[in-house]
């Protein structure tokens, strides 16, 4: 009998080891990891500095609770403040929790602005997580419909359409706009820097908070620490998680003081949030990215995108190949059942498909140029063989 709740459908593959960008199974067969646990293991597997940070912290206390002070949460918050320009951090354990914090902050801000029913504008196709607040801000009907009633106070507008947001200019209850600047789960849809700049201006003019969810596209994935930096703007609230801990669960909601100072002791909290193990590992992740990897991501991403585009442009069944940095989507014209299993069994590549027909590549940021060439070659071969596969399946 299975003892896990049936919410996942894992591949028919049991992994027993990993190092760098590779994982292997019981038979010793090696796979190139092109999904990083959905954007988490930025430094790959078994990174020596992450290993050392975990061991060192486990030799002292792993957990204290927020009843006591320690220095790793302060160090991490200070480092994130330097990187993002957002000086106030709340640490939690996941992306969903970071978004819950952002939603609570926006409502708190709204109440201070005089609204009793504050509204947040969110995007069609958005994914912000599975907890009830984050789910209420998430568009996908499949994820939502079984769990009503969801929270009120969210209005969905078209992604990358400023006019759709401007239409709310006279609504006094709108307090914030929340979006992923690159929609990940939604299928690698990219907001342009010029759109983000205009959105920032509109939010300033309306005194709305700009909340960016960079849980998937942040932490160096697009070649800068955060994608918003490529638009030369700054959000009022930023949510991050996934790659921050390279696999040790941690999320963070970062905010401007004008918002964060509205919180009082007891307003929000978390047992595990900000624990010394997670903060020490996250601090190490930031150091490693800064010292060794971040400066190479844009170039590697460009290399992967160009290779894929050159191999796949005009290929039957490929609609588009798009991405920024090492966040790449290949949109197919139709869903291909078993594509991820096929990629792993026959091409030795671990990848993911979102929205049924968009292949999502989120390799570790440490991927080498040789591995990029191999990845592009294998993915192109996989896609070119798909029409034959589909015929077999018919
Ligand atoms: C953009 C975005 N926001 C929020 C989440 C939710 O994060 P978590 O699964 O850690 O709760 C995800 C997870 O995929 C995400 O991609």
GROMACS .gro file of C-alpha atoms and ligand atoms in nm:
model
  410
    1UNK     CA    1   0.000   0.000   0.000
    2UNK     CA    2   0.119   0.351  -0.081
    3UNK     CA    3   0.139   0.579   0.221
    4UNK     CA    4   0.189   0.911   0.045
    5UNK     CA    5  -0.107   1.131  -0.043
    6UNK     CA    6  -0.162   1.106  -0.417
    7UNK     CA    7  -0.073   1.462  -0.519
    8UNK     CA    8   0.237   1.386  -0.724
    9UNK     CA    9   0.309   1.159  -1.018
   10UNK     CA   10   0.688   1.105  -1.008
   11UNK     CA   11   0.881   0.958  -1.299
   12UNK     CA   12   0.962   0.593  -1.306
   13UNK     CA   13   1.317   0.658  -1.187
   14UNK     CA   14   1.482   0.622  -0.846
   15UNK     CA   15   1.787   0.841  -0.800
   16UNK     CA   16   2.051   0.736  -0.552
   17UNK     CA   17   2.333   0.986  -0.599
   18UNK     CA   18   2.439   1.317  -0.741
   19UNK     CA   19   2.732   1.553  -0.792
   20UNK     CA   20   2.741   1.885  -0.974
   21UNK     CA   21   2.488   1.882  -1.260
   22UNK     CA   22   2.462   1.503  -1.267
   23UNK     CA   23   2.242   1.251  -1.088
   24UNK     CA   24   2.254   0.873  -1.111
   25UNK     CA   25   2.025   0.578  -1.051
   26UNK     CA   26   2.074   0.238  -0.891
   27UNK     CA   27   2.225   0.093  -1.208
   28UNK     CA   28   2.478   0.376  -1.218
   29UNK     CA   29   2.314   0.536  -1.523
   30UNK     CA   30   2.390   0.910  -1.524
   31UNK     CA   31   2.148   1.190  -1.607
   32UNK     CA   32   2.213   1.557  -1.676
   33UNK     CA   33   1.995   1.761  -1.443
   34UNK     CA   34   1.831   2.034  -1.650
   35UNK     CA   35   1.557   2.118  -1.400
   36UNK     CA   36   1.745   2.158  -1.065
   37UNK     CA   37   1.450   2.037  -0.858
   38UNK     CA   38   1.244   2.309  -1.031
   39UNK     CA   39   1.491   2.591  -1.001
   40UNK     CA   40   1.632   2.504  -0.658
   41UNK     CA   41   1.980   2.349  -0.678
   42UNK     CA   42   2.158   2.645  -0.836
   43UNK     CA   43   2.495   2.516  -0.717
   44UNK     CA   44   2.416   2.161  -0.825
   45UNK     CA   45   2.436   1.857  -0.604
   46UNK     CA   46   2.688   1.786  -0.329
   47UNK     CA   47   2.851   2.130  -0.358
   48UNK     CA   48   3.145   2.125  -0.112
   49UNK     CA   49   3.071   2.467   0.040
   50UNK     CA   50   2.706   2.380   0.101
   51UNK     CA   51   2.811   2.049   0.252
   52UNK     CA   52   3.058   2.231   0.479
   53UNK     CA   53   2.799   2.490   0.590
   54UNK     CA   54   2.548   2.217   0.680
   55UNK     CA   55   2.807   2.015   0.872
   56UNK     CA   56   2.941   2.320   1.058
   57UNK     CA   57   2.596   2.434   1.167
   58UNK     CA   58   2.491   2.084   1.270
   59UNK     CA   59   2.789   2.075   1.506
   60UNK     CA   60   2.629   2.355   1.703
   61UNK     CA   61   2.257   2.439   1.731
   62UNK     CA   62   2.029   2.367   1.435
   63UNK     CA   63   1.730   2.547   1.571
   64UNK     CA   64   1.657   2.800   1.845
   65UNK     CA   65   1.318   2.950   1.750
   66UNK     CA   66   1.269   3.322   1.712
   67UNK     CA   67   1.253   3.358   2.091
   68UNK     CA   68   1.632   3.396   2.083
   69UNK     CA   69   1.871   3.596   1.872
   70UNK     CA   70   2.148   3.443   1.660
   71UNK     CA   71   2.360   3.599   1.394
   72UNK     CA   72   2.293   3.404   1.072
   73UNK     CA   73   1.952   3.560   1.006
   74UNK     CA   74   2.101   3.909   1.053
   75UNK     CA   75   2.394   3.830   0.825
   76UNK     CA   76   2.166   3.691   0.555
   77UNK     CA   77   1.922   3.982   0.579
   78UNK     CA   78   2.208   4.232   0.551
   79UNK     CA   79   2.347   4.055   0.246
   80UNK     CA   80   2.008   4.042   0.078
   81UNK     CA   81   1.955   4.411   0.157
   82UNK     CA   82   2.281   4.492  -0.017
   83UNK     CA   83   2.190   4.286  -0.321
   84UNK     CA   84   1.826   4.391  -0.360
   85UNK     CA   85   1.806   4.738  -0.207
   86UNK     CA   86   1.519   4.614   0.010
   87UNK     CA   87   1.633   4.652   0.365
   88UNK     CA   88   1.375   4.458   0.565
   89UNK     CA   89   1.353   4.077   0.556
   90UNK     CA   90   1.112   3.819   0.692
   91UNK     CA   91   1.232   3.460   0.661
   92UNK     CA   92   1.002   3.163   0.614
   93UNK     CA   93   1.026   2.814   0.468
   94UNK     CA   94   0.885   2.819   0.115
   95UNK     CA   95   0.779   3.033  -0.176
   96UNK     CA   96   0.412   3.009  -0.084
   97UNK     CA   97   0.486   3.136   0.265
   98UNK     CA   98   0.689   3.425   0.126
   99UNK     CA   99   0.388   3.519  -0.085
  100UNK     CA  100   0.153   3.485   0.211
  101UNK     CA  101   0.373   3.738   0.389
  102UNK     CA  102   0.362   3.972   0.089
  103UNK     CA  103  -0.018   3.948   0.069
  104UNK     CA  104  -0.052   4.022   0.440
  105UNK     CA  105   0.183   4.318   0.408
  106UNK     CA  106  -0.016   4.456   0.113
  107UNK     CA  107  -0.339   4.429   0.310
  108UNK     CA  108  -0.180   4.592   0.613
  109UNK     CA  109  -0.054   4.874   0.393
  110UNK     CA  110  -0.403   4.905   0.239
  111UNK     CA  111  -0.565   4.938   0.579
  112UNK     CA  112  -0.319   5.214   0.665
  113UNK     CA  113  -0.415   5.385   0.338
  114UNK     CA  114  -0.777   5.383   0.451
  115UNK     CA  115  -0.913   5.084   0.258
  116UNK     CA  116  -1.121   4.829   0.450
  117UNK     CA  117  -1.142   4.592   0.152
  118UNK     CA  118  -0.795   4.613  -0.006
  119UNK     CA  119  -0.750   4.455  -0.348
  120UNK     CA  120  -0.439   4.321  -0.517
  121UNK     CA  121  -0.416   4.305  -0.896
  122UNK     CA  122  -0.270   3.972  -1.006
  123UNK     CA  123  -0.203   3.821  -1.347
  124UNK     CA  124  -0.373   3.567  -1.568
  125UNK     CA  125  -0.153   3.260  -1.589
  126UNK     CA  126   0.018   3.345  -1.258
  127UNK     CA  127   0.150   3.087  -1.014
  128UNK     CA  128   0.219   3.200  -0.659
  129UNK     CA  129   0.183   2.875  -0.461
  130UNK     CA  130  -0.060   2.632  -0.299
  131UNK     CA  131  -0.145   2.781   0.041
  132UNK     CA  132  -0.484   2.947   0.040
  133UNK     CA  133  -0.366   3.307   0.008
  134UNK     CA  134  -0.107   3.226  -0.258
  135UNK     CA  135  -0.359   3.001  -0.435
  136UNK     CA  136  -0.611   3.285  -0.439
  137UNK     CA  137  -0.352   3.487  -0.631
  138UNK     CA  138  -0.286   3.194  -0.866
  139UNK     CA  139  -0.476   3.178  -1.193
  140UNK     CA  140  -0.481   2.808  -1.287
  141UNK     CA  141  -0.841   2.684  -1.248
  142UNK     CA  142  -0.721   2.325  -1.210
  143UNK     CA  143  -0.530   2.417  -0.895
  144UNK     CA  144  -0.808   2.637  -0.755
  145UNK     CA  145  -1.144   2.485  -0.826
  146UNK     CA  146  -1.157   2.203  -0.572
  147UNK     CA  147  -1.064   2.430  -0.280
  148UNK     CA  148  -1.312   2.713  -0.264
  149UNK     CA  149  -1.400   2.940  -0.109
  150UNK     CA  150  -1.072   3.114  -0.179
  151UNK     CA  151  -0.976   3.457  -0.048
  152UNK     CA  152  -1.146   3.760  -0.195
  153UNK     CA  153  -0.949   4.074  -0.272
  154UNK     CA  154  -0.771   3.961  -0.590
  155UNK     CA  155  -0.850   4.084  -0.939
  156UNK     CA  156  -0.696   3.906  -1.238
  157UNK     CA  157  -0.567   4.114  -1.528
  158UNK     CA  158  -0.383   4.025  -1.849
  159UNK     CA  159  -0.008   3.969  -1.814
  160UNK     CA  160   0.216   4.223  -1.984
  161UNK     CA  161  -0.071   4.459  -2.061
  162UNK     CA  162  -0.035   4.797  -1.892
  163UNK     CA  163  -0.377   4.918  -2.008
  164UNK     CA  164  -0.540   4.629  -1.819
  165UNK     CA  165  -0.385   4.765  -1.498
  166UNK     CA  166  -0.448   5.132  -1.582
  167UNK     CA  167  -0.819   5.045  -1.599
  168UNK     CA  168  -0.811   5.026  -1.215
  169UNK     CA  169  -0.671   5.376  -1.164
  170UNK     CA  170  -0.996   5.505  -1.015
  171UNK     CA  171  -1.055   5.209  -0.784
  172UNK     CA  172  -0.966   5.331  -0.433
  173UNK     CA  173  -0.939   4.977  -0.295
  174UNK     CA  174  -0.653   4.867  -0.518
  175UNK     CA  175  -0.339   4.869  -0.304
  176UNK     CA  176  -0.088   4.657  -0.493
  177UNK     CA  177   0.006   4.484  -0.816
  178UNK     CA  178   0.164   4.140  -0.780
  179UNK     CA  179   0.337   3.946  -1.055
  180UNK     CA  180   0.615   3.711  -1.155
  181UNK     CA  181   0.827   3.919  -1.393
  182UNK     CA  182   0.891   3.592  -1.575
  183UNK     CA  183   0.606   3.346  -1.538
  184UNK     CA  184   0.761   3.005  -1.476
  185UNK     CA  185   0.484   2.753  -1.414
  186UNK     CA  186   0.272   2.955  -1.658
  187UNK     CA  187   0.511   2.867  -1.941
  188UNK     CA  188   0.814   3.102  -1.945
  189UNK     CA  189   0.633   3.424  -2.034
  190UNK     CA  190   0.866   3.721  -2.004
  191UNK     CA  191   0.771   4.075  -1.899
  192UNK     CA  192   0.991   4.318  -2.090
  193UNK     CA  193   1.209   4.563  -1.897
  194UNK     CA  194   1.017   4.853  -2.053
  195UNK     CA  195   0.684   4.712  -1.930
  196UNK     CA  196   0.830   4.675  -1.579
  197UNK     CA  197   0.955   5.033  -1.587
  198UNK     CA  198   0.612   5.164  -1.690
  199UNK     CA  199   0.444   4.949  -1.428
  200UNK     CA  200   0.678   5.089  -1.162
  201UNK     CA  201   0.585   5.443  -1.269
  202UNK     CA  202   0.214   5.363  -1.258
  203UNK     CA  203   0.244   5.211  -0.910
  204UNK     CA  204   0.433   5.520  -0.789
  205UNK     CA  205   0.172   5.750  -0.934
  206UNK     CA  206  -0.113   5.550  -0.775
  207UNK     CA  207   0.070   5.480  -0.447
  208UNK     CA  208   0.024   5.109  -0.515
  209UNK     CA  209   0.280   4.860  -0.395
  210UNK     CA  210   0.468   4.671  -0.663
  211UNK     CA  211   0.513   4.311  -0.546
  212UNK     CA  212   0.746   4.094  -0.752
  213UNK     CA  213   0.753   3.719  -0.707
  214UNK     CA  214   1.102   3.612  -0.818
  215UNK     CA  215   1.079   3.276  -0.648
  216UNK     CA  216   1.156   3.097  -0.975
  217UNK     CA  217   1.329   3.360  -1.189
  218UNK     CA  218   1.543   3.521  -0.917
  219UNK     CA  219   1.871   3.433  -0.745
  220UNK     CA  220   2.086   3.479  -1.052
  221UNK     CA  221   1.888   3.262  -1.290
  222UNK     CA  222   1.843   3.537  -1.549
  223UNK     CA  223   2.203   3.658  -1.532
  224UNK     CA  224   2.149   3.935  -1.275
  225UNK     CA  225   2.072   3.870  -0.910
  226UNK     CA  226   1.709   3.951  -0.982
  227UNK     CA  227   1.533   4.005  -1.314
  228UNK     CA  228   1.386   4.342  -1.206
  229UNK     CA  229   1.741   4.477  -1.195
  230UNK     CA  230   1.756   4.444  -1.574
  231UNK     CA  231   1.471   4.700  -1.587
  232UNK     CA  232   1.658   4.929  -1.348
  233UNK     CA  233   1.366   4.940  -1.107
  234UNK     CA  234   1.301   4.815  -0.754
  235UNK     CA  235   0.980   4.659  -0.622
  236UNK     CA  236   0.834   4.755  -0.284
  237UNK     CA  237   0.810   4.388  -0.193
  238UNK     CA  238   1.010   4.097  -0.333
  239UNK     CA  239   0.947   3.730  -0.263
  240UNK     CA  240   1.222   3.470  -0.304
  241UNK     CA  241   1.272   3.102  -0.212
  242UNK     CA  242   1.375   2.797  -0.420
  243UNK     CA  243   1.744   2.856  -0.506
  244UNK     CA  244   1.806   3.067  -0.195
  245UNK     CA  245   1.879   2.752   0.007
  246UNK     CA  246   2.005   2.523  -0.274
  247UNK     CA  247   1.772   2.255  -0.134
  248UNK     CA  248   1.754   2.353   0.232
  249UNK     CA  249   1.401   2.496   0.262
  250UNK     CA  250   1.396   2.874   0.303
  251UNK     CA  251   1.189   3.159   0.165
  252UNK     CA  252   1.202   3.532   0.224
  253UNK     CA  253   0.979   3.832   0.184
  254UNK     CA  254   1.186   4.148   0.147
  255UNK     CA  255   1.032   4.493   0.171
  256UNK     CA  256   1.089   4.864   0.185
  257UNK     CA  257   1.082   5.012   0.537
  258UNK     CA  258   0.767   5.215   0.453
  259UNK     CA  259   0.580   4.881   0.435
  260UNK     CA  260   0.773   4.668   0.683
  261UNK     CA  261   0.748   4.928   0.960
  262UNK     CA  262   0.370   4.879   0.968
  263UNK     CA  263   0.423   4.534   1.122
  264UNK     CA  264   0.411   4.496   1.497
  265UNK     CA  265   0.541   4.220   1.721
  266UNK     CA  266   0.300   3.928   1.697
  267UNK     CA  267   0.158   4.024   1.356
  268UNK     CA  268   0.340   3.747   1.175
  269UNK     CA  269   0.580   3.463   1.252
  270UNK     CA  270   0.709   3.114   1.182
  271UNK     CA  271   0.858   2.837   1.397
  272UNK     CA  272   1.124   2.739   1.148
  273UNK     CA  273   1.153   3.064   0.952
  274UNK     CA  274   1.499   3.218   0.974
  275UNK     CA  275   1.653   2.919   1.150
  276UNK     CA  276   2.034   2.921   1.170
  277UNK     CA  277   2.085   2.620   0.944
  278UNK     CA  278   1.877   2.758   0.657
  279UNK     CA  279   2.018   3.111   0.695
  280UNK     CA  280   2.377   2.991   0.708
  281UNK     CA  281   2.329   2.779   0.396
  282UNK     CA  282   2.153   3.065   0.213
  283UNK     CA  283   2.434   3.302   0.309
  284UNK     CA  284   2.681   3.050   0.165
  285UNK     CA  285   2.474   3.024  -0.155
  286UNK     CA  286   2.492   3.403  -0.199
  287UNK     CA  287   2.867   3.403  -0.140
  288UNK     CA  288   2.929   3.121  -0.386
  289UNK     CA  289   2.710   3.276  -0.654
  290UNK     CA  290   2.878   3.611  -0.616
  291UNK     CA  291   3.234   3.478  -0.611
  292UNK     CA  292   3.216   3.208  -0.875
  293UNK     CA  293   2.906   3.179  -1.087
  294UNK     CA  294   2.675   3.480  -1.125
  295UNK     CA  295   2.894   3.666  -1.373
  296UNK     CA  296   2.883   3.368  -1.614
  297UNK     CA  297   2.508   3.302  -1.616
  298UNK     CA  298   2.408   3.553  -1.886
  299UNK     CA  299   2.670   3.417  -2.123
  300UNK     CA  300   2.582   3.053  -2.055
  301UNK     CA  301   2.213   3.130  -2.097
  302UNK     CA  302   2.276   3.302  -2.427
  303UNK     CA  303   2.480   3.006  -2.543
  304UNK     CA  304   2.205   2.758  -2.454
  305UNK     CA  305   1.929   2.970  -2.608
  306UNK     CA  306   2.121   3.024  -2.932
  307UNK     CA  307   2.210   2.657  -2.965
  308UNK     CA  308   1.850   2.554  -2.908
  309UNK     CA  309   1.716   2.818  -3.145
  310UNK     CA  310   1.960   2.722  -3.419
  311UNK     CA  311   1.877   2.352  -3.385
  312UNK     CA  312   1.501   2.390  -3.344
  313UNK     CA  313   1.389   2.685  -3.556
  314UNK     CA  314   1.164   2.551  -3.831
  315UNK     CA  315   1.145   2.204  -3.678
  316UNK     CA  316   0.799   2.051  -3.704
  317UNK     CA  317   0.601   2.083  -3.382
  318UNK     CA  318   0.817   2.359  -3.228
  319UNK     CA  319   0.631   2.687  -3.183
  320UNK     CA  320   0.889   2.894  -3.001
  321UNK     CA  321   1.213   2.879  -2.806
  322UNK     CA  322   1.238   3.162  -2.553
  323UNK     CA  323   1.405   3.254  -2.229
  324UNK     CA  324   1.632   3.478  -2.028
  325UNK     CA  325   1.957   3.348  -1.880
  326UNK     CA  326   1.923   2.986  -1.774
  327UNK     CA  327   1.542   2.994  -1.771
  328UNK     CA  328   1.426   2.857  -2.103
  329UNK     CA  329   1.095   2.740  -2.247
  330UNK     CA  330   1.042   2.542  -2.566
  331UNK     CA  331   0.679   2.559  -2.669
  332UNK     CA  332   0.553   2.262  -2.869
  333UNK     CA  333   0.241   2.272  -3.083
  334UNK     CA  334   0.078   1.987  -2.892
  335UNK     CA  335   0.118   1.797  -2.566
  336UNK     CA  336   0.341   1.490  -2.585
  337UNK     CA  337   0.248   1.223  -2.331
  338UNK     CA  338   0.546   1.075  -2.146
  339UNK     CA  339   0.789   1.337  -2.275
  340UNK     CA  340   0.975   1.373  -1.946
  341UNK     CA  341   1.005   0.995  -1.908
  342UNK     CA  342   1.133   0.966  -2.265
  343UNK     CA  343   1.386   1.247  -2.207
  344UNK     CA  344   1.526   1.066  -1.909
  345UNK     CA  345   1.511   0.706  -2.036
  346UNK     CA  346   1.642   0.762  -2.388
  347UNK     CA  347   1.829   1.094  -2.378
  348UNK     CA  348   1.962   1.100  -2.020
  349UNK     CA  349   1.817   1.445  -1.951
  350UNK     CA  350   1.601   1.545  -1.655
  351UNK     CA  351   1.361   1.821  -1.757
  352UNK     CA  352   1.005   1.929  -1.695
  353UNK     CA  353   0.699   2.015  -1.902
  354UNK     CA  354   0.463   2.289  -1.790
  355UNK     CA  355   0.119   2.381  -1.925
  356UNK     CA  356   0.115   2.044  -2.103
  357UNK     CA  357   0.337   2.143  -2.395
  358UNK     CA  358   0.609   2.381  -2.281
  359UNK     CA  359   0.940   2.214  -2.207
  360UNK     CA  360   1.101   2.400  -1.918
  361UNK     CA  361   1.478   2.403  -1.871
  362UNK     CA  362   1.618   2.537  -1.544
  363UNK     CA  363   1.966   2.382  -1.520
  364UNK     CA  364   2.196   2.449  -1.224
  365UNK     CA  365   2.381   2.780  -1.268
  366UNK     CA  366   2.710   2.591  -1.240
  367UNK     CA  367   2.646   2.408  -1.569
  368UNK     CA  368   2.958   2.395  -1.786
  369UNK     CA  369   2.980   2.498  -2.151
  370UNK     CA  370   3.033   2.133  -2.248
  371UNK     CA  371   2.721   2.032  -2.057
  372UNK     CA  372   2.527   2.314  -2.227
  373UNK     CA  373   2.631   2.183  -2.569
  374UNK     CA  374   2.532   1.829  -2.468
  375UNK     CA  375   2.198   1.948  -2.327
  376UNK     CA  376   2.111   2.138  -2.645
  377UNK     CA  377   2.209   1.840  -2.861
  378UNK     CA  378   2.004   1.591  -2.658
  379UNK     CA  379   1.697   1.813  -2.627
  380UNK     CA  380   1.702   1.887  -3.001
  381UNK     CA  381   1.736   1.514  -3.080
  382UNK     CA  382   1.448   1.436  -2.845
  383UNK     CA  383   1.221   1.695  -3.005
  384UNK     CA  384   1.310   1.596  -3.360
  385UNK     CA  385   1.218   1.234  -3.279
  386UNK     CA  386   0.878   1.332  -3.133
  387UNK     CA  387   0.669   1.311  -3.452
  388UNK     CA  388   0.772   0.946  -3.488
  389UNK     CA  389   0.685   0.889  -3.123
  390UNK     CA  390   0.344   1.045  -3.165
  391UNK     CA  391   0.278   0.817  -3.463
  392UNK     CA  392   0.377   0.517  -3.247
  393UNK     CA  393   0.135   0.629  -2.979
  394UNK     CA  394  -0.156   0.662  -3.224
  395LIG     C1  395   0.687   3.193  -0.907
  395LIG     C2  396   0.654   3.100  -0.794
  395LIG     N1  397   0.596   3.148  -0.684
  395LIG     C3  398   0.567   3.068  -0.580
  395LIG     C4  399   0.595   2.934  -0.583
  395LIG     C5  400   0.561   2.847  -0.466
  395LIG     O1  401   0.674   2.808  -0.400
  395LIG     P1  402   0.674   2.682  -0.298
  395LIG     O2  403   0.644   2.560  -0.379
  395LIG     O3  404   0.812   2.684  -0.239
  395LIG     O4  405   0.569   2.709  -0.196
  395LIG     C6  406   0.656   2.880  -0.696
  395LIG     C7  407   0.684   2.736  -0.703
  395LIG     O5  408   0.701   2.677  -0.807
  395LIG     C8  409   0.686   2.964  -0.805
  395LIG     O6  410   0.743   2.917  -0.916
   0.00000   0.00000   0.00000
